[in-house]
Structure formats: structure tokens, C-alpha cells
Coordinates of C-alpha atoms in Angstrom, one line a residue:
M1 CA 107.7 158.7 80.3
I2 CA 106.9 161.4 82.7
N3 CA 109.3 164.3 82.5
L4 CA 109.6 166.7 85.5
S5 CA 112.9 168.3 84.4
N6 CA 113.4 171.8 85.7
K7 CA 110.5 171.4 88.1
V8 CA 110.9 172.0 91.8
A9 CA 109.0 169.7 94.2
L10 CA 108.5 170.0 97.9
I11 CA 107.3 166.9 99.8
T12 CA 106.3 167.3 103.5
G13 CA 107.1 164.4 105.8
A14 CA 109.5 163.0 103.3
S15 CA 112.2 161.4 105.5
R16 CA 110.6 157.9 105.3
G17 CA 107.7 155.8 104.1
I18 CA 105.4 157.1 101.4
G19 CA 107.0 160.6 101.5
R20 CA 110.4 159.2 100.9
A21 CA 109.2 157.0 98.0
I22 CA 107.5 160.1 96.4
A23 CA 110.7 162.1 96.7
L24 CA 112.8 159.4 95.1
K25 CA 110.2 159.0 92.3
L26 CA 109.9 162.7 91.4
A27 CA 113.7 163.0 91.5
Q28 CA 114.0 160.1 89.1
Q29 CA 111.6 162.0 86.8
G30 CA 114.0 165.0 86.8
A31 CA 112.5 167.2 89.6
K32 CA 114.7 169.1 92.1
I33 CA 113.5 168.0 95.5
V34 CA 113.0 169.6 98.9
I35 CA 112.8 167.0 101.6
N36 CA 110.8 168.4 104.6
Y37 CA 111.1 166.6 107.9
Q38 CA 110.1 167.4 111.5
G39 CA 112.6 165.5 113.7
N40 CA 114.6 162.8 111.9
A41 CA 117.4 164.8 110.3
A42 CA 119.5 161.7 109.6
A43 CA 116.7 160.0 107.7
A44 CA 116.0 163.1 105.7
Q45 CA 119.7 163.5 104.8
E46 CA 119.8 159.9 103.7
V47 CA 117.0 160.6 101.2
V48 CA 119.0 163.7 100.0
E49 CA 122.1 161.6 99.5
A50 CA 120.2 158.8 97.7
I51 CA 118.9 161.4 95.2
K52 CA 122.3 163.0 94.7
A53 CA 123.9 159.6 94.2
N54 CA 121.6 159.2 91.2
G55 CA 122.5 162.5 89.7
G56 CA 119.6 164.6 91.2
E57 CA 119.4 167.7 93.2
A58 CA 117.9 167.8 96.7
I59 CA 118.0 169.6 100.0
A60 CA 116.5 168.8 103.4
V61 CA 114.6 171.5 105.4
Q62 CA 113.3 171.0 108.9
A63 CA 109.8 172.4 109.7
D64 CA 106.9 171.5 111.8
V65 CA 104.0 172.0 109.5
R66 CA 101.6 172.6 112.4
D67 CA 103.4 176.0 112.9
D68 CA 102.3 178.6 110.4
K69 CA 105.6 180.5 110.6
A70 CA 107.6 177.3 110.1
A71 CA 105.5 176.5 107.0
Q72 CA 106.2 180.0 105.6
A73 CA 109.9 179.5 106.3
L74 CA 109.8 176.2 104.5
I75 CA 108.4 177.8 101.3
K76 CA 111.0 180.6 101.6
A77 CA 113.8 178.0 101.9
T78 CA 112.5 176.3 98.8
L79 CA 112.5 179.5 96.8
D80 CA 115.9 180.6 98.2
A81 CA 117.4 177.3 97.1
F82 CA 115.7 176.8 93.7
G83 CA 114.0 180.0 92.8
R84 CA 110.5 178.5 92.3
I85 CA 108.1 175.8 93.5
D86 CA 106.1 173.8 90.9
I87 CA 104.9 170.8 92.9
L88 CA 103.7 170.5 96.5
V89 CA 103.0 167.1 98.0
N90 CA 101.3 167.5 101.4
N91 CA 102.2 164.1 102.9
A92 CA 103.1 164.9 106.6
G93 CA 100.7 163.0 108.8
I94 CA 100.4 161.0 112.1
T95 CA 97.9 158.8 113.8
R96 CA 96.8 158.5 117.4
D97 CA 94.3 155.7 117.3
T98 CA 91.8 154.9 120.1
L99 CA 88.1 154.7 120.6
L100 CA 86.3 158.0 120.7
A101 CA 84.9 157.4 124.2
I102 CA 88.4 157.4 125.7
M103 CA 90.2 159.6 123.2
K104 CA 92.2 162.4 124.8
T105 CA 91.6 165.9 123.5
E106 CA 95.3 166.4 122.9
D107 CA 95.3 163.3 120.6
W108 CA 92.4 164.8 118.6
D109 CA 94.2 168.1 118.3
L110 CA 97.6 166.7 117.4
V111 CA 96.1 164.6 114.5
L112 CA 94.0 167.4 113.2
D113 CA 96.8 170.0 113.5
T114 CA 99.3 167.8 111.7
N115 CA 97.2 166.2 109.0
L116 CA 94.7 169.0 108.2
K117 CA 96.0 172.3 109.6
G118 CA 99.5 171.4 108.4
T119 CA 98.1 170.9 104.8
F120 CA 96.4 174.3 105.1
H121 CA 99.6 176.1 106.3
V122 CA 101.9 174.8 103.6
T123 CA 99.4 175.1 100.8
R124 CA 98.5 178.7 101.7
A125 CA 102.2 179.6 101.7
A126 CA 102.9 177.8 98.4
I127 CA 100.1 179.1 96.3
R128 CA 101.4 182.6 96.3
P129 CA 104.5 181.9 94.2
M130 CA 102.5 179.4 92.2
M131 CA 99.9 182.0 91.3
K132 CA 102.7 184.4 90.2
Q133 CA 104.0 181.6 88.0
R134 CA 100.5 180.8 86.8
N135 CA 101.3 177.2 87.1
G136 CA 101.6 174.5 89.8
R137 CA 100.6 171.1 91.0
I138 CA 99.4 170.4 94.5
I139 CA 98.8 166.8 95.6
N140 CA 97.4 166.1 99.1
I141 CA 97.7 162.6 100.7
T142 CA 94.4 161.5 102.2
S143 CA 93.1 158.1 103.2
P144 CA 90.2 155.6 102.8
A145 CA 89.5 156.6 106.4
G146 CA 88.5 160.0 105.1
I147 CA 86.2 158.5 102.6
S148 CA 84.4 155.7 104.5
G149 CA 85.6 156.3 108.1
N150 CA 87.4 153.9 110.4
P151 CA 86.4 152.9 113.9
G152 CA 89.1 153.8 116.4
Q153 CA 90.3 156.6 114.0
T154 CA 87.7 159.3 114.5
N155 CA 90.5 162.0 114.7
Y156 CA 92.3 160.6 111.6
S157 CA 89.1 160.1 109.6
A158 CA 88.0 163.6 110.4
A159 CA 91.3 165.1 109.4
K160 CA 91.6 163.1 106.1
A161 CA 87.9 163.9 105.2
G162 CA 88.8 167.5 105.8
V163 CA 91.8 167.2 103.4
I164 CA 89.4 166.0 100.7
G165 CA 87.1 168.9 101.2
F166 CA 90.0 171.3 101.3
T167 CA 91.4 169.8 98.1
R168 CA 88.2 170.4 96.2
A169 CA 87.6 173.9 97.5
V170 CA 91.2 175.0 96.7
A171 CA 90.9 173.4 93.3
R172 CA 88.0 175.7 92.5
E173 CA 89.6 178.8 94.0
I174 CA 92.9 178.7 92.1
G175 CA 92.2 176.7 89.0
S176 CA 92.0 179.8 86.9
R177 CA 95.7 180.5 87.7
G178 CA 96.8 177.3 86.1
I179 CA 97.2 175.3 89.3
T180 CA 95.7 171.9 89.8
V181 CA 94.9 170.5 93.2
N182 CA 94.2 166.8 93.7
A183 CA 94.4 164.1 96.4
V184 CA 95.7 160.6 96.5
S185 CA 94.2 158.1 98.9
P186 CA 96.5 155.1 99.6
G187 CA 95.1 151.9 101.0
Y188 CA 97.1 149.6 103.2
I189 CA 100.8 150.3 102.5
L190 CA 103.7 148.7 104.3
T191 CA 105.4 151.6 106.1
D192 CA 106.7 152.5 109.6
L193 CA 103.2 154.0 110.2
T194 CA 101.4 150.8 109.5
A195 CA 103.9 148.3 110.9
S196 CA 102.4 148.4 114.4
L197 CA 98.9 147.3 113.2
P198 CA 97.8 144.0 114.7
K199 CA 98.0 141.1 112.2
E200 CA 94.2 140.4 112.4
I201 CA 93.5 144.0 111.3
V202 CA 95.9 143.8 108.4
D203 CA 94.4 140.5 107.3
R204 CA 90.9 142.0 107.4
I205 CA 92.0 145.0 105.4
I206 CA 93.6 142.8 102.7
E207 CA 90.6 140.5 102.6
M208 CA 88.3 143.6 102.0
S209 CA 90.4 144.8 99.0
A210 CA 89.7 143.6 95.5
L211 CA 93.3 142.7 94.8
K212 CA 93.7 140.8 98.1
R213 CA 97.2 142.2 98.9
H214 CA 98.9 145.2 100.4
G215 CA 100.5 147.9 98.3
S216 CA 103.9 149.5 98.4
A217 CA 105.0 153.1 98.8
A218 CA 106.2 153.0 95.2
D219 CA 102.6 152.4 94.1
V220 CA 101.6 155.7 95.7
A221 CA 104.6 157.5 94.3
H222 CA 103.7 156.5 90.7
A223 CA 100.2 158.0 91.1
V224 CA 101.7 161.2 92.6
A225 CA 104.2 161.5 89.7
F226 CA 101.4 161.3 87.2
L227 CA 99.3 164.0 88.9
A228 CA 102.4 166.2 89.1
S229 CA 103.0 165.9 85.4
D230 CA 102.0 168.0 82.4
E231 CA 99.9 164.9 81.3
A232 CA 97.6 165.5 84.2
G233 CA 97.1 169.2 83.4
W234 CA 93.3 168.9 82.9
I235 CA 92.7 166.9 86.1
T236 CA 91.8 168.8 89.3
G237 CA 89.7 168.5 92.4
Q238 CA 89.9 164.7 92.2
V239 CA 90.6 161.9 94.7
L240 CA 92.6 159.1 93.2
S241 CA 92.3 155.9 95.3
V242 CA 95.5 153.8 95.2
D243 CA 94.1 151.1 97.5
G244 CA 93.8 147.8 95.6
G245 CA 90.1 148.2 95.4
L246 CA 89.5 148.7 99.2
V247 CA 87.0 151.5 98.7
L248 CA 84.7 150.8 95.7

């Protein structure tokens, strides 16, 4: 069984969906949890209370990861509360889907700023205490869109492809300090983010996958928990697809 006792984990965008499932899973494995959220304080506090109800420790910290100063304050709040940061999961992300020919510049910027620049901001702030500790786990949430590209998602595909390149580059930069950096690429997962997809698109995605079904947020959380563990200490710079065989 994975043991994360005495570890401190920060998950961005953790008030719902995949981020929430990751927070609950890492808490179940013994980690102290920092729930980052942008706007939904009530949902974030609900995750905190769920963790505490099961005997865990957790706090919620508001921060817009697009803002560098907010990202730095998020790491400071983590250190102030728990004294260290061992695990960072960069999960915060949004979509603004449309065809490239009619995509607004602000929708391109918003998706890149949240999904890619946000990952940069929080990671840059987190690696400083991790390097002092000479230990850490960074797990970035990417997407099949960043591997094979999705029509109607040029902004999201570009951002998630950037996350993969960022993951590999940072893994090379800080590996000598005992820090691993990996990515998890979820396929079609039932969340608030995917709930608005038209049925025909969902059916097509499921048909393209080897397992012919959708996944759950818990499936992603299991993979993140492994990469956050001591058992994954010799794995870095990798992209783990948790997609039912969608991208093969």
C-alpha cells in the first residue's frame, strides 16, 4: 500500500473533478493536503471537511495560478501551514473550445495562461523549497489533446503539449536534487469539465478507446498517488496515459 504519511501535497484546481479526487486519494494515503481553488470557496471547503472527517489534515487556499504573485503566496501559505512541500500536482485547467478560424485571442490567452503559464508559476515557486529538501514529486496533468491534437481545441492542445515539454525539461533540470517530474494524461473522464460535451463526441471518444468506456476521476487519482510515492522514485520525465487505450 502506498504510504504518504508525513508528506505535504498541494493540488491546484482541487475543489472539484479530478483535482478533488486526487486530494482525497493522497489524503487517504496519509498526506497533509492543500486544496487550491480559484473561485469556488464552498466546494474547496467541502473537500477539506471530507478529508478531516476521515482523520486527515487539510486547508484550502485561494489563488489564481495565472498570477505569479498569487502562485508564490500559495507556496508560502503551504509552508506556513505545514512547514514543507513534498508533492505538487498541477491540475488547474480550463477549456475554451472553438475552431481556430473563429477563436478569439482572449480565449487563446486564457487557456494558455491557466493551463501552461499557471503550471510554470506554481512549479517555479515550489521547486525552491523542494531543492532545499533535496526531495520532491511534481505531477502535471496533461491530456491526449497535447499528444495527438484535437480539432476545435488548438488552444488546449497547444497548452497541454507545452505541459509535456515543460515536464521533461524540468525533470532534466532538477533531477539531481532528488525531485521527480512526471505527467499524467487522462482520457475521457466524467467531470464537470466534460459534462457539456455533445453525446456524439463522447460516443466517438469511447469507441476510439481500447477499453470502450469512460474513466473516473479515481482512475486518475490512483496513477497520481503512485507517481507521488517512494515506489516511483526512479521514474521521471514520463507521461503516463490513463485513457483506456485512447492514444496508442
